[in-house]
Each structure stands twice: as C-alpha cells, then as structure tokens.
Amino acid sequence: MQHHQETPHSTGQTLGIRMAATQNGGSGDAGHHSQKDGVSSKKTLTLDTMNPHIKVMEYAVRGPLVIRAGEIEAMLKKKMDKPLPFTEVIRANIGDCHAMGQVPITFIRQVLCLCFNPELFESPDFASDVKDRARRILASCQGKSVGSYTDSTGLEVVRRDVAEFITNRDGGIPSSPENIILTAGASEGIKAMLKLMNFEREGKPPGVMVPIPQYPLYSATIAEYGMEQVGYFLDEDNNWALDISDLKRAVNEARKTSNPSVIVVINPGNPTGQVLTEENIREIIRFAYEEGLFIMADEVYQDNVYAHGSKFHSFKKVMTEMGSPYSEMEIASFYSTSKGFMGECGIRGGFMEVCNLDPPVMAMLKKMLSAKLCPTTAGQACIDTVVNPPKEGEPSYESFMSEKKAVLTSLAERAKMITQAFNLIPGIHCNDVQGAMYAFPRLDLPHKFVEEAKIKKREPDFYYALELLENTGICIVPGSGFGQRPGTYHFRTTILPPPERLKSMMERFTAFHTKLMEKYK
C-alpha cells in the first residue's frame, strides 16, 4: 500500500508478475473456458479470483533477475554458435554461504549425522562430545527418533540450551525456555509475529515500520497479510544509522492511513551491513516506548561483525539495562543457523525469543504455531549445536574454534576487500561493510542511461543489474527491491564469493561499469 509519493516503500519489480499474467492468458479472466472432448471447463482459480495480496507481493532476492540467471546457466552448459563473454554465473544475489563454497562446520554436521543415523554411534570416527550431544537430542525425541513430531515450540532440551546461550551472551541477564520458540529459520518466526499483529482498528490496517532499505521478506509478508508498510529511511551519510527524526516523520505520516503497531530493526543490517551503536539502540527503544510500538529485532547476523570498533549489542540486553519502564516493553528477537559462521541455509534452523508478551497472547501465539505441528527436527538439532558448541577441554573444541575463526576472519577480509574495490570505481560509492554479509553501494548513473531505462519501463537500477548479468554473468539485486531514497540508485551484493572468485567478480564489474559510463556519458 502507498501513503503518498515521498513515503519510502520498496518498489520492487513487477516484471515477473506481468510475465506470469501474459503466460497464463492475459488478465486471468475469471470467465476463461477451455474446451476438451467437447466439454467446457471453467477454471475456479484465476488471477481475478485468487488472493489479491499475493499478486502485489514481491521478493526481489528471488525475482526475475534470478530466473534469468538460471536461464543463462542452462545456456552455458550447451554448445552455442556465439559463446557468451563469460564462462560462469556468479550468484551474488543471495546470502547462501555453502552455495558459494563455504565448507560446513565439522562438529555441526557430525552431530546431525549421528542424529539421523544412530548406527554410527559405534564408529570410532566420532568424538565423545559429538556422541554426547547427539544422544541428548535423541533422548528428548519421542521414540528416540528425529522422525517423530516435537512440541510445536520445539524440543524442550534445545529451548533450554537456547535460553542458556542468550543468558551468557547478554552477560547474565536471564532468559526463560518458556519464551523461546524454535522455528524453521528466522523467517518463520518473523511471519508468525506479524500474523499475530494483523488486526484492523477503526478501519485502518496495522502499520509495520521497516527500515529503508529493508530485507524484502518484510515487504513481501506485509503485502501478503494486507498490512501497511511504514518505511523509515536509514542515514546513508552516517553509515546507515537510524535517524530518530525520520522515525518520527514516518510514524506521524503513517497514522493518517494506518495504526503503526510494530517497529522492525535489522542489526547488523541487511542489505546495508551496518552495526548499530549502543546509543543508537537506546534512542530506538525510547522512541518505540513513546509511540507504543512492539519491537521486532532481527539479529540473525549477530556473529557477523567485522569493522574495528563495532560491536553487537542485543536489543533485549540494552532494553533491560535501561531499567523500567523500558525493561517491560514487548520484544521479539530472531536468530538463524543460515548466517553467522554456520551458513546452514537449507537446514532451516532458528529461534525467536519473545519477552513481556501478555500471557493470554503468548498462549494464542503457541496455539497458532501448533497448527503447523512443529519446526523441522533437523533445524532444531542444528540450532542446538550452535548454542551448545564444544566447550574448552572437550575433544572437538580446538577444531571447532579453528573452523569458526577461519570463516569469520575470511568474511572480514572480504568485507574490507569489496568495500575498497567498489570505492575505486568512478560513479560507485560504498559504505564500510561493518557486519552481515552484504554491501549496498550507491550508483551515480548517467542521465542518458536513466532515461533509456524509463523508456523501457524499467527501474534504472534494475536495468543496470540486468545489463550487468547479460554482459558479465554477475547476478546482483537492484536497490529498488529493498527500497531507497527517491532519486538514488543502489544494488546489493553478497561478500560470500571466495577471495579469488571475488577478485574475478570485481574485475568483471569494473570493466562493465567503466564501459557503461563511457557509453552513456
């Protein structure tokens, strides 16, 4: 939904929707008939009769550019009369660590291996601490099998481990297993909390405050649920910090058309890679308290902090240390095995901690989750290996710490490398990647290029990303898929390609951009 022209919303791309409509018979006429064996059949579900919210929902990270990247990959496997000017597609569009060559953490995979194949407990190839963790998980499963259902909030033993992990992380501030809900990745928890808040009052939908730029999961879910997106701009000139004055502007404008009820904060940032200072977090908490907003703290990148002087501070810890009344505020925070040093995206492990929720509402949340039966047991076992890793003195400790450090050190080096490389290209400006797994550079596109994109009815940064893909095989996500200030153009790229591949990517990128700027100057 739109407020007015200047309000920041994720514009996304409608190319995929238009393509789908065309391929399925134009407008999706509800009266469309097909003829077979002389019998007329009418489609019950068409574009006109389906859920209208799904039609406006967009997810730029897996949009039409990614579809085109897949088509190009298929072309590269065939013999062509006119070969493409590159030999591989580099999928820098998504934070999929293992797809980019990251090696799995041995301890995590070994525990999962034993959970799914208990016969291997007899093997001498697994250390005693690996076997202990796997036995403990299996003992908590019905029938001692990960093939059984668990509680809808997850295995109690894992929830206890998560609570202990949070308590230790936050310097002793207690966490209760009763507030922990295990989820299939962080996304499932985020969608569950937004669904819980989807209540219309006085004819107005609930408003969800999200950062601009934002991760498209939020804009997609808000559209899917028929809620209203309330964008607040991050301050690019201040390394993407949150500007309280813009938060106030956004919430005041939003009240004309919605009931703002929740503020989403992504720290470390996606797609912007910033790490919020403790003082900035305090300002946000005070603002949320004054405006009566529920806080959703997306903290899935908390292990990914690289910049000197940057440090992760959990919202719950800062809020608690601020004391009453802030320590009583409602908050949900999210964590995932997909990011950090683990990169186990496909296993879908995660949790959310929900604090200070009204008890009857917490009961309703758990009831809602029970309809989904339970999160995947593979994900639950995986999250347990992360929050309950090998301890000093245990057989797997040294190798685990060595592998973890190697991953995070390499990511820090790549974060620095990609920032420096982009800032050497005329017409591209990139803030320091302080954390997370992405850079979000700004493009100074030539006027002639922008006009050409508009003639083709495409967002200029989408057109740029498409040309980059067609000419270099590099797949990025245009900034319009995340939202940006009017008149600015950006793109998101991951920092995940291995160093040598990243160097090759940046050489291709530099050559393409230089040629484009020369062509359209």
Short mmCIF file of C-alpha atoms in Angstrom, two decimals:
data_model
loop_
_atom_site.label_atom_id
_atom_site.label_comp_id
_atom_site.label_asym_id
_atom_site.label_seq_id
_atom_site.Cartn_x
_atom_site.Cartn_y
_atom_site.Cartn_z
CA MET A 1 0.00 0.00 0.00
CA GLN A 2 1.14 3.56 -0.61
CA HIS A 3 0.90 6.59 1.67
CA HIS A 4 1.98 9.28 -0.77
CA GLN A 5 4.71 9.73 -3.32
CA GLU A 6 7.55 10.64 -0.95
CA THR A 7 6.97 7.91 1.63
CA PRO A 8 9.70 5.26 1.32
CA HIS A 9 8.32 1.93 0.20
CA SER A 10 10.01 -0.97 -1.53
CA THR A 11 9.14 -0.52 -5.19
CA GLY A 12 10.35 -3.97 -6.27
CA GLN A 13 9.82 -5.21 -9.79
CA THR A 14 6.56 -6.22 -11.43
CA LEU A 15 8.26 -7.89 -14.39
CA GLY A 16 7.70 -11.39 -13.01
CA ILE A 17 4.00 -10.71 -12.32
CA ARG A 18 3.49 -9.25 -15.80
CA MET A 19 5.25 -12.24 -17.35
CA ALA A 20 3.10 -14.67 -15.37
CA ALA A 21 -0.08 -12.89 -16.39
CA THR A 22 0.92 -12.97 -20.04
CA GLN A 23 1.88 -16.63 -19.94
CA ASN A 24 -1.41 -17.56 -18.32
CA GLY A 25 -3.78 -15.88 -20.72
CA GLY A 26 -3.52 -12.14 -20.15
CA SER A 27 -5.56 -10.76 -17.30
CA GLY A 28 -6.56 -14.11 -15.86
CA ASP A 29 -10.21 -13.60 -16.83
CA ALA A 30 -12.46 -15.33 -14.31
CA GLY A 31 -14.71 -16.41 -17.17
CA HIS A 32 -11.98 -18.18 -19.13
CA HIS A 33 -13.08 -21.55 -20.50
CA SER A 34 -11.09 -24.37 -22.05
CA GLN A 35 -12.52 -26.96 -24.45
CA LYS A 36 -11.62 -30.66 -24.14
CA ASP A 37 -13.54 -33.59 -25.62
CA GLY A 38 -16.48 -31.30 -26.22
CA VAL A 39 -16.79 -30.45 -22.53
CA SER A 40 -16.39 -26.84 -21.41
CA SER A 41 -14.43 -26.40 -18.20
CA LYS A 42 -14.15 -23.21 -16.16
CA LYS A 43 -11.12 -22.50 -14.00
CA THR A 44 -12.09 -21.92 -10.38
CA LEU A 45 -8.81 -20.22 -9.51
CA THR A 46 -7.65 -17.42 -11.82
CA LEU A 47 -5.71 -14.18 -11.42
CA ASP A 48 -9.07 -12.46 -10.85
CA THR A 49 -10.30 -14.91 -8.20
CA MET A 50 -7.08 -15.59 -6.28
CA ASN A 51 -5.92 -13.80 -3.13
CA PRO A 52 -5.21 -10.23 -4.34
CA HIS A 53 -2.47 -9.72 -1.73
CA ILE A 54 -0.34 -12.44 -3.36
CA LYS A 55 -0.41 -10.57 -6.67
CA VAL A 56 1.17 -7.44 -5.18
CA MET A 57 3.65 -9.41 -3.07
CA GLU A 58 7.23 -9.21 -4.37
CA TYR A 59 10.51 -10.82 -3.25
CA ALA A 60 13.38 -9.16 -5.09
CA VAL A 61 16.07 -11.56 -3.86
CA ARG A 62 14.48 -14.33 -5.95
CA GLY A 63 12.93 -12.14 -8.64
CA PRO A 64 13.13 -12.10 -12.47
CA LEU A 65 16.88 -11.46 -12.49
CA VAL A 66 17.46 -14.75 -10.68
CA ILE A 67 15.19 -16.53 -13.16
CA ARG A 68 17.25 -15.04 -15.99
CA ALA A 69 20.47 -16.13 -14.24
CA GLY A 70 19.16 -19.70 -14.26
CA GLU A 71 18.40 -19.47 -17.97
CA ILE A 72 21.93 -18.20 -18.66
CA GLU A 73 23.42 -21.06 -16.62
CA ALA A 74 21.48 -23.51 -18.80
CA MET A 75 22.81 -21.77 -21.93
CA LEU A 76 26.40 -22.06 -20.67
CA LYS A 77 26.02 -25.84 -20.50
CA LYS A 78 25.14 -26.02 -24.19
CA LYS A 79 27.30 -25.56 -27.27
CA MET A 80 26.36 -22.23 -28.85
CA ASP A 81 27.28 -20.69 -32.19
CA LYS A 82 28.03 -17.43 -30.41
CA PRO A 83 29.54 -18.10 -26.98
CA LEU A 84 28.74 -15.80 -24.08
CA PRO A 85 31.50 -13.40 -22.94
CA PHE A 86 31.85 -15.30 -19.65
CA THR A 87 32.02 -18.91 -18.50
CA GLU A 88 30.04 -18.89 -15.25
CA VAL A 89 27.25 -17.08 -13.42
CA ILE A 90 28.24 -15.62 -10.07
CA ARG A 91 25.15 -15.58 -7.87
CA ALA A 92 25.93 -12.62 -5.65
CA ASN A 93 22.22 -12.02 -5.13
CA ILE A 94 21.63 -14.14 -2.04
CA GLY A 95 23.40 -14.95 1.22
CA ASP A 96 23.76 -18.68 0.52
CA CYS A 97 27.13 -19.48 2.10
CA HIS A 98 27.57 -23.12 1.14
CA ALA A 99 26.45 -22.48 -2.44
CA MET A 100 29.38 -20.07 -2.66
CA GLY A 101 31.82 -22.73 -1.47
CA GLN A 102 31.90 -22.32 2.31
CA VAL A 103 32.80 -25.64 3.94
CA PRO A 104 30.37 -26.90 6.64
CA ILE A 105 31.50 -26.84 10.28
CA THR A 106 32.56 -30.41 11.12
CA PHE A 107 31.04 -30.54 14.62
CA ILE A 108 27.62 -29.41 13.37
CA ARG A 109 27.50 -31.95 10.57
CA GLN A 110 28.76 -34.82 12.73
CA VAL A 111 26.09 -34.28 15.40
CA LEU A 112 23.43 -34.15 12.68
CA CYS A 113 24.89 -37.28 11.10
CA LEU A 114 24.51 -39.26 14.34
CA CYS A 115 21.01 -37.92 14.95
CA PHE A 116 19.91 -39.19 11.56
CA ASN A 117 21.93 -42.40 11.53
CA PRO A 118 22.26 -43.68 15.12
CA GLU A 119 24.07 -46.84 13.91
CA LEU A 120 27.16 -44.66 13.59
CA PHE A 121 27.39 -44.28 17.38
CA GLU A 122 29.54 -47.42 17.25
CA SER A 123 32.02 -45.75 14.90
CA PRO A 124 35.36 -44.55 16.33
CA ASP A 125 35.31 -41.68 13.81
CA PHE A 126 33.12 -39.52 16.07
CA ALA A 127 34.45 -37.80 19.19
CA SER A 128 32.80 -38.36 22.57
CA ASP A 129 31.36 -34.81 22.77
CA VAL A 130 29.73 -35.27 19.35
CA LYS A 131 28.11 -38.50 20.57
CA ASP A 132 27.02 -36.89 23.85
CA ARG A 133 25.26 -34.03 22.03
CA ALA A 134 23.51 -36.38 19.61
CA ARG A 135 22.40 -38.77 22.40
CA ARG A 136 20.99 -35.85 24.38
CA ILE A 137 18.94 -34.64 21.42
CA LEU A 138 17.67 -38.12 20.55
CA ALA A 139 16.76 -38.83 24.18
CA SER A 140 14.41 -35.83 24.08
CA CYS A 141 12.65 -37.06 20.92
CA GLN A 142 9.63 -39.36 21.05
CA GLY A 143 10.82 -42.88 20.28
CA LYS A 144 14.40 -41.52 20.34
CA SER A 145 13.99 -40.62 16.68
CA VAL A 146 14.23 -37.31 14.83
CA GLY A 147 11.49 -38.69 12.60
CA SER A 148 8.92 -38.04 15.33
CA TYR A 149 6.95 -34.84 15.91
CA THR A 150 8.15 -32.48 18.63
CA ASP A 151 6.28 -29.87 20.64
CA SER A 152 5.09 -27.04 18.40
CA THR A 153 7.57 -24.69 20.10
CA GLY A 154 10.40 -27.21 19.70
CA LEU A 155 12.26 -29.72 21.86
CA GLU A 156 12.49 -28.62 25.49
CA VAL A 157 16.16 -29.59 25.77
CA VAL A 158 17.03 -27.35 22.82
CA ARG A 159 14.95 -24.46 24.18
CA ARG A 160 16.82 -24.74 27.49
CA ASP A 161 20.13 -24.60 25.63
CA VAL A 162 18.97 -21.55 23.67
CA ALA A 163 17.95 -19.79 26.89
CA GLU A 164 21.36 -20.50 28.43
CA PHE A 165 23.07 -19.23 25.26
CA ILE A 166 21.13 -15.94 25.42
CA THR A 167 21.83 -15.56 29.16
CA ASN A 168 25.56 -15.96 28.56
CA ARG A 169 25.51 -13.67 25.51
CA ASP A 170 23.79 -10.91 27.47
CA GLY A 171 26.14 -11.00 30.45
CA GLY A 172 23.88 -12.90 32.81
CA ILE A 173 20.53 -11.26 32.03
CA PRO A 174 18.22 -14.28 32.39
CA SER A 175 16.32 -15.90 29.55
CA SER A 176 13.50 -18.39 30.08
CA PRO A 177 12.92 -21.50 27.93
CA GLU A 178 9.22 -20.63 28.09
CA ASN A 179 9.96 -17.52 26.00
CA ILE A 180 11.91 -19.48 23.37
CA ILE A 181 10.21 -20.73 20.21
CA LEU A 182 12.21 -22.80 17.75
CA THR A 183 11.45 -22.02 14.11
CA ALA A 184 12.29 -23.19 10.60
CA GLY A 185 14.81 -20.38 10.07
CA ALA A 186 14.19 -16.86 11.34
CA SER A 187 11.69 -16.16 8.55
CA GLU A 188 9.02 -18.43 10.05
CA GLY A 189 9.18 -16.60 13.38
CA ILE A 190 9.06 -13.20 11.74
CA LYS A 191 5.99 -14.13 9.71
CA ALA A 192 4.30 -15.62 12.79
CA MET A 193 4.76 -12.43 14.83
CA LEU A 194 3.45 -10.22 12.02
CA LYS A 195 0.45 -12.51 11.56
CA LEU A 196 -0.28 -12.22 15.28
CA MET A 197 -0.38 -8.40 14.99
CA ASN A 198 -2.61 -8.30 11.91
CA PHE A 199 -5.62 -6.57 13.44
CA GLU A 200 -7.57 -3.73 11.84
CA ARG A 201 -8.74 -0.92 14.15
CA GLU A 202 -11.11 1.90 13.24
CA GLY A 203 -11.00 0.90 9.60
CA LYS A 204 -7.21 1.18 9.40
CA PRO A 205 -4.76 -1.71 8.86
CA PRO A 206 -1.83 -2.22 11.23
CA GLY A 207 1.29 -0.31 10.24
CA VAL A 208 4.68 -2.04 10.28
CA MET A 209 7.69 0.25 10.50
CA VAL A 210 10.59 -1.15 8.45
CA PRO A 211 13.97 0.33 7.55
CA ILE A 212 14.54 1.59 4.03
CA PRO A 213 16.49 -0.15 2.61
CA GLN A 214 14.92 -3.30 4.07
CA TYR A 215 15.08 -7.04 3.61
CA PRO A 216 12.28 -7.98 1.14
CA LEU A 217 10.91 -10.67 3.49
CA TYR A 218 9.25 -7.83 5.39
CA SER A 219 7.70 -6.00 2.43
CA ALA A 220 6.55 -9.33 0.96
CA THR A 221 4.95 -10.51 4.21
CA ILE A 222 3.32 -7.13 4.86
CA ALA A 223 1.79 -7.24 1.37
CA GLU A 224 0.73 -10.87 1.78
CA TYR A 225 -1.08 -10.09 5.04
CA GLY A 226 -2.69 -6.88 3.79
CA MET A 227 -0.87 -4.78 6.37
CA GLU A 228 0.66 -1.36 5.69
CA GLN A 229 4.37 -0.81 5.25
CA VAL A 230 5.71 2.25 7.06
CA GLY A 231 9.19 2.95 5.76
CA TYR A 232 11.79 4.95 7.64
CA PHE A 233 15.00 5.96 5.88
CA LEU A 234 18.39 4.84 7.16
CA ASP A 235 21.03 7.59 7.06
CA GLU A 236 23.44 6.60 4.28
CA ASP A 237 25.75 9.53 5.03
CA ASN A 238 26.08 8.28 8.63
CA ASN A 239 26.91 4.68 7.64
CA TRP A 240 23.22 3.70 7.55
CA ALA A 241 22.45 4.64 11.17
CA LEU A 242 18.83 5.07 12.27
CA ASP A 243 17.72 8.71 12.32
CA ILE A 244 15.20 9.32 15.10
CA SER A 245 13.81 12.42 13.38
CA ASP A 246 12.94 10.29 10.34
CA LEU A 247 11.33 7.66 12.58
CA LYS A 248 9.07 10.40 13.95
CA ARG A 249 8.29 11.70 10.47
CA ALA A 250 7.39 8.22 9.28
CA VAL A 251 5.12 7.31 12.21
CA ASN A 252 3.27 10.66 12.08
CA GLU A 253 2.60 10.34 8.35
CA ALA A 254 1.57 6.70 8.71
CA ARG A 255 -1.15 7.46 11.27
CA LYS A 256 -3.21 9.10 8.52
CA THR A 257 -3.77 5.72 6.86
CA SER A 258 -2.78 3.01 9.36
CA ASN A 259 -2.26 2.14 13.01
CA PRO A 260 1.52 1.78 13.49
CA SER A 261 2.00 -1.06 15.97
CA VAL A 262 5.47 -2.52 15.45
CA ILE A 263 8.96 -1.38 14.51
CA VAL A 264 11.37 -3.74 12.75
CA VAL A 265 15.10 -3.20 13.27
CA ILE A 266 17.71 -5.28 11.41
CA ASN A 267 21.04 -5.33 13.28
CA PRO A 268 23.56 -6.00 11.82
CA GLY A 269 21.90 -4.61 8.73
CA ASN A 270 20.63 -6.36 5.64
CA PRO A 271 21.18 -5.11 2.94
CA THR A 272 23.26 -2.26 4.35
CA GLY A 273 25.86 -4.06 6.51
CA GLN A 274 25.85 -1.53 9.36
CA VAL A 275 26.19 -2.39 13.07
CA LEU A 276 24.15 -0.16 15.38
CA THR A 277 25.86 1.57 18.27
CA GLU A 278 24.52 1.04 21.78
CA GLU A 279 23.42 4.68 21.97
CA ASN A 280 21.51 4.40 18.69
CA ILE A 281 19.74 1.31 20.08
CA ARG A 282 18.78 3.24 23.23
CA GLU A 283 17.30 6.02 21.07
CA ILE A 284 15.23 3.49 19.13
CA ILE A 285 13.96 1.86 22.34
CA ARG A 286 12.93 5.26 23.75
CA PHE A 287 11.14 6.09 20.50
CA ALA A 288 9.31 2.73 20.49
CA TYR A 289 8.23 3.27 24.10
CA GLU A 290 6.93 6.79 23.43
CA GLU A 291 4.97 5.61 20.38
CA GLY A 292 3.69 2.37 21.94
CA LEU A 293 5.39 0.11 19.41
CA PHE A 294 6.24 -3.59 19.68
CA ILE A 295 9.94 -4.16 18.80
CA MET A 296 10.97 -6.87 16.36
CA ALA A 297 14.77 -7.20 16.49
CA ASP A 298 16.14 -9.12 13.52
CA GLU A 299 19.53 -10.18 14.91
CA VAL A 300 20.39 -13.11 12.64
CA TYR A 301 23.80 -11.60 11.75
CA GLN A 302 24.95 -11.08 15.34
CA ASP A 303 28.02 -13.29 14.79
CA ASN A 304 28.98 -11.31 11.68
CA VAL A 305 30.69 -8.17 12.98
CA TYR A 306 33.93 -7.20 11.23
CA ALA A 307 34.74 -3.49 11.49
CA HIS A 308 37.21 -2.26 14.11
CA GLY A 309 35.29 -0.58 16.93
CA SER A 310 31.96 -2.19 16.01
CA LYS A 311 30.23 -4.49 18.48
CA PHE A 312 26.92 -6.32 18.53
CA HIS A 313 24.51 -5.28 21.30
CA SER A 314 21.26 -7.22 21.62
CA PHE A 315 18.11 -5.11 21.93
CA LYS A 316 16.99 -7.19 24.90
CA LYS A 317 20.23 -6.55 26.82
CA VAL A 318 20.18 -2.79 26.18
CA MET A 319 16.47 -2.58 26.99
CA THR A 320 16.93 -4.47 30.27
CA GLU A 321 19.91 -2.36 31.32
CA MET A 322 17.88 0.82 30.71
CA GLY A 323 15.56 -0.29 33.53
CA SER A 324 11.88 0.42 34.00
CA PRO A 325 9.73 1.24 32.07
CA TYR A 326 11.82 0.14 29.06
CA SER A 327 12.68 -3.27 30.50
CA GLU A 328 8.98 -4.18 30.48
CA MET A 329 8.50 -3.47 26.76
CA GLU A 330 7.30 -6.20 24.41
CA ILE A 331 10.04 -7.50 22.11
CA ALA A 332 10.69 -10.46 19.83
CA SER A 333 14.24 -11.16 18.65
CA PHE A 334 15.32 -13.61 15.95
CA TYR A 335 18.31 -15.84 15.21
CA SER A 336 19.14 -18.34 12.48
CA THR A 337 21.62 -21.08 11.57
CA SER A 338 21.60 -19.77 7.99
CA LYS A 339 24.02 -16.95 8.74
CA GLY A 340 26.86 -16.36 11.22
CA PHE A 341 29.75 -18.78 10.72
CA MET A 342 27.40 -21.73 10.11
CA GLY A 343 25.76 -20.87 6.79
CA GLU A 344 23.36 -23.83 7.07
CA CYS A 345 20.65 -22.14 4.98
CA GLY A 346 18.84 -25.23 3.71
CA ILE A 347 18.58 -26.98 7.06
CA ARG A 348 16.22 -24.21 8.28
CA GLY A 349 17.14 -23.84 11.93
CA GLY A 350 16.28 -20.80 14.02
CA PHE A 351 14.62 -19.43 17.12
CA MET A 352 12.84 -16.40 18.45
CA GLU A 353 12.76 -15.11 21.99
CA VAL A 354 9.50 -13.34 22.86
CA CYS A 355 9.64 -11.24 26.04
CA ASN A 356 6.99 -9.40 28.07
CA LEU A 357 4.11 -10.62 25.91
CA ASP A 358 0.73 -10.62 27.61
CA PRO A 359 0.32 -14.27 28.83
CA PRO A 360 -3.03 -14.84 27.07
CA VAL A 361 -1.47 -13.55 23.84
CA MET A 362 1.53 -15.87 24.28
CA ALA A 363 -0.95 -18.73 24.63
CA MET A 364 -2.61 -17.64 21.38
CA LEU A 365 0.78 -17.47 19.62
CA LYS A 366 1.60 -21.01 20.68
CA LYS A 367 -1.86 -22.18 19.63
CA MET A 368 -1.34 -20.64 16.19
CA LEU A 369 2.04 -22.37 15.88
CA SER A 370 0.55 -25.71 16.89
CA ALA A 371 -1.40 -25.76 13.60
CA LYS A 372 1.98 -26.05 11.84
CA LEU A 373 2.73 -29.11 14.03
CA CYS A 374 6.46 -28.48 14.65
CA PRO A 375 9.62 -27.00 13.15
CA THR A 376 11.90 -29.41 11.33
CA THR A 377 13.90 -31.62 13.70
CA ALA A 378 17.00 -31.19 11.51
CA GLY A 379 16.80 -27.46 12.13
CA GLN A 380 16.28 -27.98 15.86
CA ALA A 381 19.30 -30.27 16.12
CA CYS A 382 21.34 -27.80 14.09
CA ILE A 383 20.47 -24.81 16.30
CA ASP A 384 21.43 -26.88 19.35
CA THR A 385 24.94 -27.45 18.01
CA VAL A 386 25.30 -23.67 17.60
CA VAL A 387 24.04 -22.61 21.03
CA ASN A 388 25.67 -25.59 22.79
CA PRO A 389 29.03 -25.91 20.98
CA PRO A 390 32.08 -27.83 22.21
CA LYS A 391 33.45 -26.45 25.46
CA GLU A 392 37.09 -25.94 26.31
CA GLY A 393 38.61 -29.29 27.23
CA GLU A 394 36.22 -31.32 25.07
CA PRO A 395 37.71 -33.27 22.11
CA SER A 396 36.08 -31.17 19.37
CA TYR A 397 36.78 -27.76 20.92
CA GLU A 398 40.05 -26.88 19.15
CA SER A 399 38.88 -27.89 15.66
CA PHE A 400 35.51 -26.18 16.15
CA MET A 401 37.07 -22.89 17.24
CA SER A 402 39.63 -23.08 14.43
CA GLU A 403 36.95 -23.60 11.77
CA LYS A 404 34.71 -20.87 13.22
CA LYS A 405 37.57 -18.36 13.35
CA ALA A 406 38.65 -19.19 9.79
CA VAL A 407 35.16 -18.49 8.40
CA LEU A 408 34.69 -15.19 10.27
CA THR A 409 38.23 -13.98 9.54
CA SER A 410 37.78 -14.67 5.84
CA LEU A 411 34.42 -12.86 5.79
CA ALA A 412 36.01 -9.84 7.49
CA GLU A 413 38.76 -9.76 4.86
CA ARG A 414 36.22 -9.99 2.04
CA ALA A 415 34.09 -7.22 3.60
CA LYS A 416 37.11 -4.91 3.51
CA MET A 417 38.16 -6.07 0.06
CA ILE A 418 34.77 -5.46 -1.56
CA THR A 419 34.34 -2.02 0.05
CA GLN A 420 37.74 -0.88 -1.21
CA ALA A 421 37.18 -2.34 -4.68
CA PHE A 422 33.83 -0.61 -5.21
CA ASN A 423 35.15 2.74 -3.98
CA LEU A 424 37.89 2.61 -6.62
CA ILE A 425 35.28 2.53 -9.40
CA PRO A 426 34.20 6.03 -10.55
CA GLY A 427 30.47 6.51 -10.05
CA ILE A 428 30.11 3.92 -7.27
CA HIS A 429 30.12 4.79 -3.55
CA CYS A 430 30.17 2.06 -0.88
CA ASN A 431 29.95 2.48 2.90
CA ASP A 432 32.07 0.25 5.12
CA VAL A 433 30.64 -3.24 5.49
CA GLN A 434 30.71 -3.32 9.29
CA GLY A 435 28.80 -6.60 9.56
CA ALA A 436 26.34 -9.09 8.00
CA MET A 437 27.14 -10.48 4.53
CA TYR A 438 26.36 -7.71 2.05
CA ALA A 439 27.45 -4.42 0.54
CA PHE A 440 24.86 -1.88 -0.66
CA PRO A 441 26.72 0.55 -2.95
CA ARG A 442 25.18 3.68 -4.46
CA LEU A 443 25.27 4.17 -8.24
CA ASP A 444 25.68 7.55 -9.92
CA LEU A 445 24.03 6.59 -13.20
CA PRO A 446 24.34 8.80 -16.31
CA HIS A 447 21.20 10.76 -17.23
CA LYS A 448 21.06 9.13 -20.68
CA PHE A 449 21.08 5.66 -19.10
CA VAL A 450 18.30 6.59 -16.65
CA GLU A 451 16.17 7.96 -19.49
CA GLU A 452 16.74 4.83 -21.58
CA ALA A 453 15.63 2.66 -18.64
CA LYS A 454 12.45 4.71 -18.24
CA ILE A 455 11.66 4.36 -21.95
CA LYS A 456 11.96 0.60 -21.48
CA LYS A 457 9.64 0.90 -18.45
CA ARG A 458 12.26 -0.42 -16.03
CA GLU A 459 13.72 0.93 -12.84
CA PRO A 460 17.20 2.29 -13.69
CA ASP A 461 18.96 0.12 -11.10
CA PHE A 462 17.05 -2.96 -12.31
CA TYR A 463 18.09 -2.15 -15.88
CA TYR A 464 21.70 -1.78 -14.70
CA ALA A 465 21.57 -5.13 -12.89
CA LEU A 466 20.06 -6.81 -15.96
CA GLU A 467 22.78 -5.42 -18.25
CA LEU A 468 25.43 -6.49 -15.75
CA LEU A 469 24.04 -10.03 -15.72
CA GLU A 470 23.79 -10.29 -19.51
CA ASN A 471 27.32 -8.97 -20.06
CA THR A 472 29.29 -10.41 -17.14
CA GLY A 473 27.24 -13.24 -15.57
CA ILE A 474 27.17 -11.42 -12.22
CA CYS A 475 23.76 -11.60 -10.54
CA ILE A 476 23.02 -8.83 -8.02
CA VAL A 477 19.79 -7.40 -6.60
CA PRO A 478 18.75 -3.84 -7.57
CA GLY A 479 18.23 -1.38 -4.73
CA SER A 480 14.64 -0.79 -5.81
CA GLY A 481 13.91 -4.28 -4.49
CA PHE A 482 14.87 -3.12 -0.99
CA GLY A 483 13.64 0.47 -1.14
CA GLN A 484 15.79 3.61 -1.33
CA ARG A 485 15.51 7.39 -1.21
CA PRO A 486 13.81 8.81 -4.32
CA GLY A 487 16.33 9.76 -6.98
CA THR A 488 19.04 7.39 -5.71
CA TYR A 489 20.08 4.05 -7.15
CA HIS A 490 21.79 1.15 -5.38
CA PHE A 491 22.36 -2.58 -5.58
CA ARG A 492 23.04 -5.35 -3.08
CA THR A 493 25.80 -7.88 -3.48
CA THR A 494 26.99 -10.53 -1.09
CA ILE A 495 30.57 -10.70 0.16
CA LEU A 496 30.42 -14.51 0.04
CA PRO A 497 32.36 -15.50 -3.10
CA PRO A 498 35.77 -16.95 -2.13
CA PRO A 499 38.63 -14.38 -2.38
CA GLU A 500 39.89 -15.45 -5.82
CA ARG A 501 36.37 -15.61 -7.23
CA LEU A 502 35.55 -12.27 -5.59
CA LYS A 503 38.63 -10.72 -7.23
CA SER A 504 37.49 -12.04 -10.63
CA MET A 505 33.98 -10.72 -9.99
CA MET A 506 35.26 -7.24 -9.19
CA GLU A 507 37.45 -7.19 -12.32
CA ARG A 508 34.40 -8.04 -14.45
CA PHE A 509 32.30 -5.50 -12.56
CA THR A 510 34.87 -2.71 -13.03
CA ALA A 511 35.22 -3.36 -16.76
CA PHE A 512 31.43 -3.39 -17.26
CA HIS A 513 30.80 -0.22 -15.27
CA THR A 514 33.64 1.68 -16.94
CA LYS A 515 32.33 0.75 -20.38
CA LEU A 516 28.76 1.71 -19.44
CA MET A 517 29.80 5.12 -18.09
CA GLU A 518 31.80 5.79 -21.26
CA LYS A 519 28.88 4.77 -23.49
CA TYR A 520 26.30 6.98 -21.75
CA LYS A 521 28.44 9.96 -20.70
#
